[in-house]
Short mmCIF file of C-alpha atoms and ligand atoms in Angstrom, two decimals:
data_model
loop_
_atom_site.label_atom_id
_atom_site.label_comp_id
_atom_site.label_asym_id
_atom_site.label_seq_id
_atom_site.Cartn_x
_atom_site.Cartn_y
_atom_site.Cartn_z
CA MET R 8 0.00 0.00 0.00
CA ARG R 9 1.10 3.55 -0.72
CA LYS R 10 0.88 6.19 1.99
CA GLU R 11 -2.48 7.61 0.82
CA THR R 12 -3.98 4.11 0.96
CA LYS R 13 -2.42 3.34 4.34
CA CYS R 14 -4.09 6.47 5.79
CA ILE R 15 -7.45 4.89 4.95
CA GLN R 16 -6.87 1.15 5.12
CA ALA R 17 -3.97 0.27 7.45
CA GLY R 18 -4.42 -0.98 11.00
CA TYR R 19 -7.84 -2.60 10.67
CA THR R 20 -9.35 -5.02 8.18
CA PRO R 21 -12.93 -5.94 9.06
CA SER R 22 -14.03 -9.56 8.70
CA ASN R 23 -17.42 -10.67 7.46
CA GLY R 24 -20.11 -8.63 9.25
CA ASP R 25 -17.68 -6.51 11.28
CA PRO R 26 -18.09 -2.73 11.57
CA ARG R 27 -16.50 -0.96 8.60
CA MET R 28 -15.05 1.74 10.86
CA ILE R 29 -12.46 1.08 13.59
CA PRO R 30 -14.80 0.33 16.51
CA ILE R 31 -14.57 2.21 19.82
CA ILE R 32 -13.97 -0.50 22.42
CA GLN R 33 -14.86 1.71 25.38
CA SER R 34 -14.24 -0.92 28.05
CA THR R 35 -11.75 -0.93 30.89
CA THR R 36 -11.59 -4.70 31.03
CA PHE R 37 -12.08 -7.90 29.03
CA LYS R 38 -13.78 -11.17 29.97
CA TYR R 39 -12.20 -14.66 29.90
CA ASP R 40 -13.71 -18.12 30.41
CA THR R 41 -10.95 -19.38 32.70
CA GLY R 42 -8.33 -17.90 34.96
CA GLU R 43 -5.76 -19.96 33.10
CA ALA R 44 -6.60 -18.27 29.78
CA MET R 45 -6.14 -14.88 31.40
CA GLY R 46 -2.92 -15.99 33.10
CA LYS R 47 -1.36 -16.65 29.68
CA LEU R 48 -1.99 -13.01 28.78
CA PHE R 49 -0.29 -11.81 31.96
CA ASP R 50 2.71 -13.98 31.13
CA LEU R 51 2.79 -12.50 27.60
CA GLU R 52 2.37 -16.12 26.40
CA ALA R 53 -0.78 -15.31 24.41
CA ASP R 54 -2.05 -12.21 22.57
CA GLY R 55 -5.12 -10.54 23.96
CA TYR R 56 -6.49 -7.79 26.13
CA PHE R 57 -7.13 -7.73 29.84
CA TYR R 58 -6.98 -4.13 31.06
CA THR R 59 -7.10 -0.89 29.01
CA ARG R 60 -4.33 0.79 31.06
CA LEU R 61 -1.92 -1.57 29.28
CA GLN R 62 -3.59 -2.17 25.95
CA ASN R 63 -6.92 -1.56 24.22
CA PRO R 64 -7.98 -2.81 20.76
CA THR R 65 -9.07 0.61 19.46
CA ASN R 66 -5.78 2.17 20.55
CA ASP R 67 -3.81 -0.69 19.00
CA MET R 68 -5.57 -0.49 15.63
CA VAL R 69 -4.80 3.23 15.38
CA ALA R 70 -1.20 2.63 16.53
CA ALA R 71 -0.88 -0.02 13.81
CA LYS R 72 -1.95 2.53 11.19
CA ILE R 73 0.70 5.05 12.34
CA CYS R 74 3.25 2.22 12.46
CA ALA R 75 2.42 1.27 8.85
CA LEU R 76 2.71 4.90 7.74
CA GLU R 77 6.15 5.21 9.36
CA GLY R 78 7.30 1.85 7.97
CA GLY R 79 7.90 0.38 11.44
CA THR R 80 7.47 -3.04 13.00
CA ALA R 81 5.54 -2.13 16.18
CA GLY R 82 3.76 0.91 17.55
CA MET R 83 1.85 2.19 20.54
CA LEU R 84 -0.26 5.22 21.40
CA THR R 85 0.20 7.36 24.50
CA SER R 86 -2.05 9.97 26.09
CA SER R 87 0.17 12.87 24.89
CA GLY R 88 3.27 13.66 22.89
CA GLN R 89 5.05 14.37 26.18
CA ALA R 90 4.35 10.81 27.34
CA ALA R 91 5.58 9.43 24.00
CA ASN R 92 8.91 11.24 24.22
CA PHE R 93 9.33 10.37 27.90
CA PHE R 94 8.65 6.66 27.26
CA SER R 95 10.87 6.55 24.18
CA VAL R 96 13.87 7.70 26.22
CA PHE R 97 13.10 6.23 29.64
CA ASN R 98 12.54 2.80 28.07
CA ILE R 99 16.31 2.56 27.48
CA ALA R 100 17.89 5.21 29.76
CA SER R 101 17.47 5.37 33.52
CA ALA R 102 19.35 6.81 36.52
CA GLY R 103 23.08 6.94 35.78
CA ASP R 104 22.62 6.94 32.00
CA HIS R 105 23.30 9.71 29.51
CA VAL R 106 21.45 10.87 26.38
CA ILE R 107 22.49 13.27 23.60
CA SER R 108 19.76 15.57 22.34
CA SER R 109 19.58 18.24 19.69
CA SER R 110 19.31 21.60 21.46
CA SER R 111 16.67 22.71 18.98
CA ILE R 112 13.59 20.83 20.18
CA TYR R 113 10.09 21.61 21.39
CA GLY R 114 10.17 23.56 24.69
CA GLY R 115 8.10 20.95 26.52
CA THR R 116 10.54 18.21 25.53
CA TYR R 117 13.48 20.38 26.59
CA ASN R 118 11.88 20.82 30.04
CA LEU R 119 11.16 17.10 30.27
CA PHE R 120 14.81 16.28 29.54
CA HIS R 121 16.59 19.19 31.19
CA VAL R 122 14.53 19.42 34.39
CA THR R 123 12.35 16.41 35.10
CA MET R 124 14.40 13.54 33.70
CA ARG R 125 17.52 15.09 35.15
CA LYS R 126 15.81 14.82 38.57
CA MET R 127 15.32 11.14 37.77
CA GLY R 128 19.06 10.77 37.29
CA VAL R 129 19.27 10.78 33.48
CA GLU R 130 21.93 13.19 32.23
CA PHE R 131 21.54 15.06 28.93
CA THR R 132 24.04 16.77 26.65
CA PHE R 133 22.38 19.23 24.26
CA VAL R 134 24.21 19.74 20.98
CA ASP R 135 23.59 22.38 18.34
CA PRO R 136 21.99 20.39 15.47
CA ASP R 137 24.48 22.05 13.11
CA CYS R 138 27.51 21.20 15.27
CA SER R 139 30.69 19.83 13.69
CA ASP R 140 31.40 16.08 13.55
CA GLU R 141 34.08 16.61 16.22
CA GLU R 142 31.63 18.31 18.58
CA LEU R 143 29.08 15.54 18.08
CA GLU R 144 31.73 12.88 18.64
CA ALA R 145 32.86 14.60 21.84
CA ALA R 146 29.32 14.49 23.26
CA PHE R 147 29.30 10.67 23.48
CA LYS R 148 30.13 9.04 26.83
CA PRO R 149 30.51 5.41 27.84
CA ASN R 150 27.03 5.59 29.46
CA THR R 151 25.30 7.22 26.45
CA LYS R 152 22.12 5.26 25.63
CA ALA R 153 20.42 7.23 22.87
CA VAL R 154 20.50 10.24 20.55
CA PHE R 155 17.38 12.40 20.14
CA GLY R 156 16.25 15.06 17.61
CA GLU R 157 13.21 16.54 15.83
CA THR R 158 12.81 16.16 12.05
CA LEU R 159 11.60 19.77 11.93
CA ALA R 160 12.27 21.61 15.17
CA ASN R 161 9.28 23.34 16.76
CA PRO R 162 9.36 26.38 16.50
CA ALA R 163 12.85 27.01 15.02
CA MET R 164 12.05 24.97 11.85
CA ILE R 165 15.62 23.64 11.76
CA VAL R 166 15.87 20.49 9.62
CA PHE R 167 17.59 17.66 11.52
CA ASP R 168 20.19 15.78 9.47
CA ILE R 169 18.74 12.34 10.32
CA GLU R 170 21.19 10.28 8.28
CA ARG R 171 24.22 11.98 9.85
CA TYR R 172 22.93 11.56 13.41
CA ALA R 173 21.89 7.94 12.77
CA LYS R 174 25.41 7.08 11.59
CA ALA R 175 26.98 8.72 14.64
CA ALA R 176 24.56 6.98 17.04
CA HIS R 177 25.07 3.57 15.42
CA ALA R 178 28.87 3.96 15.46
CA HIS R 179 28.49 4.19 19.26
CA GLY R 180 26.05 1.28 19.50
CA VAL R 181 22.99 3.35 20.46
CA PRO R 182 19.69 4.09 18.69
CA LEU R 183 18.49 7.37 17.18
CA ILE R 184 15.08 8.59 18.37
CA VAL R 185 13.36 11.12 16.09
CA ASP R 186 10.27 13.19 16.94
CA ASN R 187 8.52 13.40 13.56
CA THR R 188 5.56 15.53 14.70
CA PHE R 189 5.88 18.46 12.28
CA ALA R 190 6.85 16.56 9.13
CA THR R 191 4.37 13.66 9.63
CA PRO R 192 5.01 10.34 7.84
CA ILE R 193 3.40 11.87 4.75
CA ASN R 194 6.36 14.22 4.27
CA CYS R 195 9.21 12.33 5.98
CA ARG R 196 9.80 8.76 7.15
CA PRO R 197 12.83 8.95 9.47
CA ILE R 198 13.21 5.14 9.64
CA GLU R 199 14.12 5.15 5.92
CA TRP R 200 17.04 7.46 6.83
CA GLY R 201 18.34 5.34 9.70
CA ALA R 202 16.25 6.46 12.69
CA ASP R 203 15.42 3.57 15.04
CA ILE R 204 12.51 4.93 17.07
CA VAL R 205 10.01 7.55 15.86
CA THR R 206 7.75 9.56 18.17
CA HIS R 207 4.79 11.86 17.59
CA SER R 208 2.63 14.38 19.28
CA THR R 209 -0.51 13.20 17.44
CA THR R 210 -2.12 16.37 18.87
CA LYS R 211 -0.74 18.21 15.84
CA TYR R 212 -1.20 17.25 12.18
CA LEU R 213 -2.04 13.56 12.74
CA ASP R 214 -5.27 14.51 14.51
CA GLY R 215 -5.22 17.82 12.69
CA HIS R 216 -8.53 19.20 13.96
CA ASP R 217 -7.77 20.55 17.48
CA ALA R 218 -9.80 17.67 18.90
CA THR R 219 -7.49 15.36 20.89
CA VAL R 220 -4.19 15.43 22.74
CA GLY R 221 -2.18 12.26 22.10
CA GLY R 222 1.15 10.68 21.25
CA ALA R 223 2.64 7.70 19.44
CA ILE R 224 5.86 5.67 19.42
CA VAL R 225 6.96 3.51 16.47
CA ASP R 226 9.88 1.07 16.42
CA GLY R 227 11.66 0.69 13.08
CA GLY R 228 12.82 -2.80 14.12
CA HIS R 229 16.38 -2.37 12.80
CA PHE R 230 18.28 -1.87 16.05
CA ASP R 231 20.00 -5.00 17.35
CA TRP R 232 19.66 -4.68 21.13
CA MET R 233 21.32 -8.01 21.80
CA ALA R 234 24.44 -6.93 19.89
CA HIS R 235 24.80 -4.18 22.56
CA ALA R 236 23.35 -6.18 25.46
CA ASP R 237 25.68 -4.55 28.02
CA LYS R 238 24.19 -1.14 27.26
CA PHE R 239 20.55 -2.22 27.38
CA PRO R 240 20.06 -4.53 30.36
CA GLY R 241 16.36 -3.61 30.53
CA LEU R 242 15.80 -5.22 27.14
CA CYS R 243 18.48 -7.90 27.20
CA THR R 244 18.25 -9.40 30.72
CA PRO R 245 15.22 -10.96 32.45
CA ASP R 246 12.57 -8.52 33.75
CA ASP R 247 11.82 -9.67 37.29
CA SER R 248 8.77 -7.40 37.39
CA TYR R 249 7.43 -9.30 34.38
CA HIS R 250 7.83 -12.99 35.09
CA GLY R 251 11.48 -13.09 34.07
CA ILE R 252 10.88 -12.25 30.42
CA THR R 253 13.88 -11.06 28.36
CA TYR R 254 12.19 -8.75 25.86
CA ALA R 255 14.90 -8.77 23.18
CA GLU R 256 15.00 -12.59 23.18
CA LYS R 257 11.28 -13.22 23.25
CA PHE R 258 10.09 -10.42 20.94
CA GLY R 259 13.17 -9.86 18.77
CA MET R 260 14.38 -6.66 17.17
CA GLY R 261 10.95 -5.88 15.77
CA GLY R 262 8.93 -6.13 18.97
CA ALA R 263 11.10 -5.81 22.07
CA PHE R 264 11.08 -2.03 22.47
CA ILE R 265 7.32 -1.52 22.24
CA THR R 266 6.52 -4.63 24.31
CA LYS R 267 8.77 -3.39 27.12
CA ALA R 268 7.35 0.15 26.94
CA THR R 269 3.84 -1.30 27.19
CA ALA R 270 4.46 -4.00 29.79
CA GLN R 271 6.58 -1.81 32.10
CA LEU R 272 6.09 1.89 31.43
CA MET R 273 2.43 1.90 30.46
CA ARG R 274 1.70 -0.49 33.31
CA ASP R 275 3.46 1.74 35.84
CA PHE R 276 2.79 5.27 34.53
CA GLY R 277 -0.63 4.70 32.97
CA SER R 278 -0.37 7.33 30.20
CA THR R 279 -3.08 5.58 28.22
CA PRO R 280 -5.23 7.35 25.64
CA SER R 281 -8.99 6.98 25.83
CA PRO R 282 -10.35 4.71 23.05
CA MET R 283 -12.71 7.55 22.12
CA ASN R 284 -9.75 9.86 21.56
CA SER R 285 -8.02 7.22 19.46
CA PHE R 286 -11.15 6.93 17.32
CA LEU R 287 -11.05 10.70 16.72
CA LEU R 288 -7.32 10.50 15.96
CA ASN R 289 -8.07 7.85 13.35
CA LEU R 290 -10.58 10.16 11.64
CA GLY R 291 -7.79 12.71 11.35
CA LEU R 292 -5.35 10.13 10.01
CA GLU R 293 -7.75 9.15 7.23
CA SER R 294 -7.38 12.59 5.62
CA LEU R 295 -3.72 13.23 6.55
CA ALA R 296 -2.37 12.54 3.05
CA CYS R 297 -4.92 15.00 1.60
CA ARG R 298 -4.28 17.68 4.19
CA MET R 299 -0.47 17.85 4.28
CA PRO R 300 0.02 18.97 0.64
CA VAL R 301 -2.48 21.80 1.26
CA HIS R 302 -0.66 22.93 4.41
CA VAL R 303 2.58 22.91 2.41
CA SER R 304 1.27 24.83 -0.60
CA ASN R 305 -0.59 27.39 1.53
CA ALA R 306 2.44 27.96 3.76
CA GLN R 307 4.69 28.31 0.69
CA LYS R 308 2.41 31.05 -0.69
CA VAL R 309 2.33 32.83 2.67
CA ALA R 310 6.13 32.59 3.09
CA GLU R 311 6.75 33.89 -0.45
CA PHE R 312 4.34 36.77 0.09
CA LEU R 313 5.94 37.73 3.41
CA GLU R 314 9.45 37.49 1.98
CA GLN R 315 8.77 40.14 -0.67
CA ASP R 316 6.85 42.51 1.64
CA GLU R 317 8.97 45.44 2.81
CA ARG R 318 7.24 45.57 6.21
CA VAL R 319 8.63 42.11 6.99
CA THR R 320 12.23 41.92 8.24
CA TRP R 321 12.78 38.16 8.01
CA VAL R 322 10.89 34.92 7.19
CA ASN R 323 11.81 31.42 8.32
CA TYR R 324 10.34 28.62 6.19
CA PRO R 325 12.47 25.77 4.80
CA GLY R 326 10.43 25.79 1.57
CA LEU R 327 11.98 29.16 0.62
CA ALA R 328 15.01 28.83 -1.67
CA SER R 329 16.77 31.45 0.49
CA ASN R 330 16.36 29.35 3.67
CA LYS R 331 19.47 27.96 5.36
CA TYR R 332 17.84 24.52 5.57
CA HIS R 333 16.35 24.44 2.06
CA ALA R 334 18.77 21.81 0.71
CA LEU R 335 18.32 19.51 3.75
CA ALA R 336 14.56 19.96 3.50
CA GLU R 337 14.65 18.96 -0.19
CA LYS R 338 16.60 15.83 0.74
CA TYR R 339 14.42 14.62 3.63
CA MET R 340 11.09 16.22 2.64
CA PRO R 341 10.93 16.45 -1.17
CA ASP R 342 7.13 16.96 -1.05
CA GLY R 343 7.46 19.88 1.37
CA THR R 344 7.84 20.37 5.10
CA CYS R 345 4.74 21.58 6.95
CA GLY R 346 2.51 24.62 7.46
CA VAL R 347 4.45 26.49 10.13
CA VAL R 348 6.06 29.80 9.10
CA SER R 349 7.75 32.24 11.46
CA PHE R 350 8.63 35.84 10.69
CA GLY R 351 9.41 39.25 12.17
CA LEU R 352 8.09 42.73 11.40
CA LYS R 353 9.75 46.14 11.27
CA GLY R 354 8.81 47.62 14.61
CA GLY R 355 9.58 44.40 16.47
CA ARG R 356 7.57 43.38 19.51
CA ALA R 357 5.04 46.25 19.33
CA ALA R 358 4.37 45.67 15.63
CA ALA R 359 3.95 41.94 16.24
CA GLU R 360 1.33 42.53 18.93
CA SER R 361 -0.52 45.08 16.81
CA PHE R 362 -0.41 42.87 13.69
CA MET R 363 -1.87 39.93 15.60
CA SER R 364 -4.67 41.97 17.11
CA HIS R 365 -5.77 42.94 13.59
CA LEU R 366 -5.92 39.40 12.21
CA LYS R 367 -9.47 38.20 11.67
CA LEU R 368 -9.23 34.71 10.19
CA ALA R 369 -5.97 33.61 11.81
CA MET R 370 -6.84 33.12 15.44
CA ILE R 371 -4.55 33.55 18.43
CA ALA R 372 -3.98 30.11 19.97
CA THR R 373 -1.16 28.23 21.69
CA HIS R 374 -1.72 25.42 19.25
CA VAL R 375 0.11 24.71 16.01
CA ALA R 376 -0.17 22.32 13.12
CA ASP R 377 -3.85 21.82 12.46
CA ALA R 378 -6.54 22.65 9.93
CA HIS R 379 -7.29 26.12 11.33
CA THR R 380 -4.82 28.93 10.64
CA CYS R 381 -3.58 30.15 14.00
CA VAL R 382 -0.94 32.51 15.24
CA LEU R 383 1.16 32.98 18.36
CA HIS R 384 3.54 35.65 19.62
CA PRO R 385 5.77 33.63 21.98
CA ALA R 386 7.35 36.73 23.58
CA SER R 387 4.01 37.92 24.97
CA THR R 388 2.55 34.46 25.74
CA THR R 389 4.41 31.14 26.07
CA HIS R 390 7.79 32.83 26.71
CA ARG R 391 6.58 35.99 28.49
CA GLN R 392 8.64 35.40 31.63
CA MET R 393 11.86 35.84 29.57
CA SER R 394 13.76 39.09 28.99
CA ASP R 395 14.46 40.20 25.40
CA GLU R 396 18.07 39.00 25.78
CA GLU R 397 16.93 35.57 26.98
CA LEU R 398 14.44 35.38 24.11
CA VAL R 399 17.18 36.01 21.54
CA ALA R 400 19.39 33.36 23.19
CA ALA R 401 16.53 30.85 23.01
CA GLY R 402 16.11 31.53 19.28
CA VAL R 403 12.66 33.07 19.86
CA GLY R 404 13.31 36.79 19.43
CA PRO R 405 10.84 39.38 20.79
CA ASP R 406 9.60 40.08 17.25
CA LEU R 407 8.97 36.40 16.29
CA ILE R 408 5.45 35.64 15.09
CA ARG R 409 4.66 31.93 14.63
CA LEU R 410 1.99 31.42 12.01
CA SER R 411 0.53 27.95 11.61
CA VAL R 412 -0.98 27.98 8.14
CA GLY R 413 -4.15 25.93 7.90
CA ILE R 414 -6.02 24.39 4.99
CA GLU R 415 -8.46 27.22 4.30
CA ASN R 416 -8.33 28.86 0.87
CA ALA R 417 -4.86 30.41 0.46
CA GLU R 418 -6.32 33.68 -0.87
CA ASP R 419 -8.39 34.15 2.28
CA ILE R 420 -5.32 33.56 4.47
CA LEU R 421 -3.24 36.00 2.40
CA GLU R 422 -5.98 38.66 2.43
CA ASP R 423 -6.17 38.40 6.20
CA ILE R 424 -2.40 38.86 6.54
CA LYS R 425 -2.44 41.79 4.07
CA GLN R 426 -5.23 43.65 5.86
CA ALA R 427 -3.50 43.16 9.23
CA LEU R 428 -0.22 44.50 7.78
CA ASP R 429 -2.05 47.47 6.19
CA SER R 430 -3.63 48.32 9.53
CA LEU R 431 -0.16 48.75 11.05
CA GLU R 432 0.41 52.07 9.28
C1 PLP W 505 3.49 19.54 20.83
C2 PLP W 505 4.72 18.80 20.69
C3 PLP W 505 5.11 17.84 21.65
C4 PLP W 505 4.30 17.57 22.90
O1 PLP W 505 3.11 16.98 22.57
P1 PLP W 505 1.76 17.05 23.45
O2 PLP W 505 0.82 16.23 22.65
O3 PLP W 505 1.39 18.51 23.57
O4 PLP W 505 2.07 16.45 24.78
C5 PLP W 505 6.27 17.11 21.42
N1 PLP W 505 7.03 17.35 20.33
C6 PLP W 505 6.69 18.27 19.40
C7 PLP W 505 7.58 18.47 18.22
C8 PLP W 505 5.54 19.03 19.55
O5 PLP W 505 5.22 19.96 18.63
#
């Protein structure tokens, strides 16, 4: 199946008389005829469901669709993108371990790594995604367990050189984890470039309608845990909390990572999505392949318009030929990147605030990456506790306007931007 077909068909094939649509199995628990039959499930000796905190059929069917789109071997849903990124790292790195992360990542992920996981004893080194090979090499330590980056960094829109980072990670016997939220598997499939684990905030384009918060993890199935068994005892030695199972032996390269994340982390942290939310996520996925090209073409028109307007001081969109990351974007995302464009206006912070207050169609919202065009001025909202100097250091200058271009008619979006710019004078 090609990606457009997978959006519709993957993850669920109804049998004779079954519902055509992925059914919502809104049940906490599942019934068995004998205790013995249920015991086999607890021992991971048989496939089946017993309690929705660990696994639920609706969630699994939707996870299987995302897994198929990414070209992976196993997948799971989580209740948020935060939970997905936390699980993806904590599944293989715990107290005393070290992880290398791109410094240009979503702010919530940076906090998770830099503050919360640090409190849990996991140490992080943040590297500039454009650092030299020597700098990257120097970041590795004997206790490094993973490398992490975002295909398209939110909000800096830096394109992560997946192939380069995968090679470096593999040379040190550790996997590369890539957050593919902004590109989506329609525009980039990191596993094809060497990534081992792919994560998503499905809250963004995968849902695409501002309806549900959620996350996903997909295993590419190419990383040989057993070949680096000393680094990954959690996967390669018996799990006493799970009946002595050795995940990498029993479930192999294709299944060990997701089985462990489900059996241990989901069991203990309970970051389970509601089946109803997964049903809504699936509705979004069905139209993903239709929506992404519209986001890309609308954003391209907006970026090109802004670039030639004299009231605009700078525009950041990898689809522009003038963009620093244009060549990398063409390599990893030949069909385009996403709908998020950032820019600054002459008149800086004050002009940004005035411009936004005059927008009529583009609404002010913290959200990004969905069907509705929305806009955010980080300096006066999400980053308002920072001084102008701190904002510049964080790559989110006081003039930065983040515009998430939706799938309305491009002319309507452009007219809205034009009238808001005209009202500045
Ligand atoms: C939003 C976002 C997250 C966090 O996802 P939630 O669903 O809000 O928990 C993680 N990574 C990226 C790139 C994001 O844009």
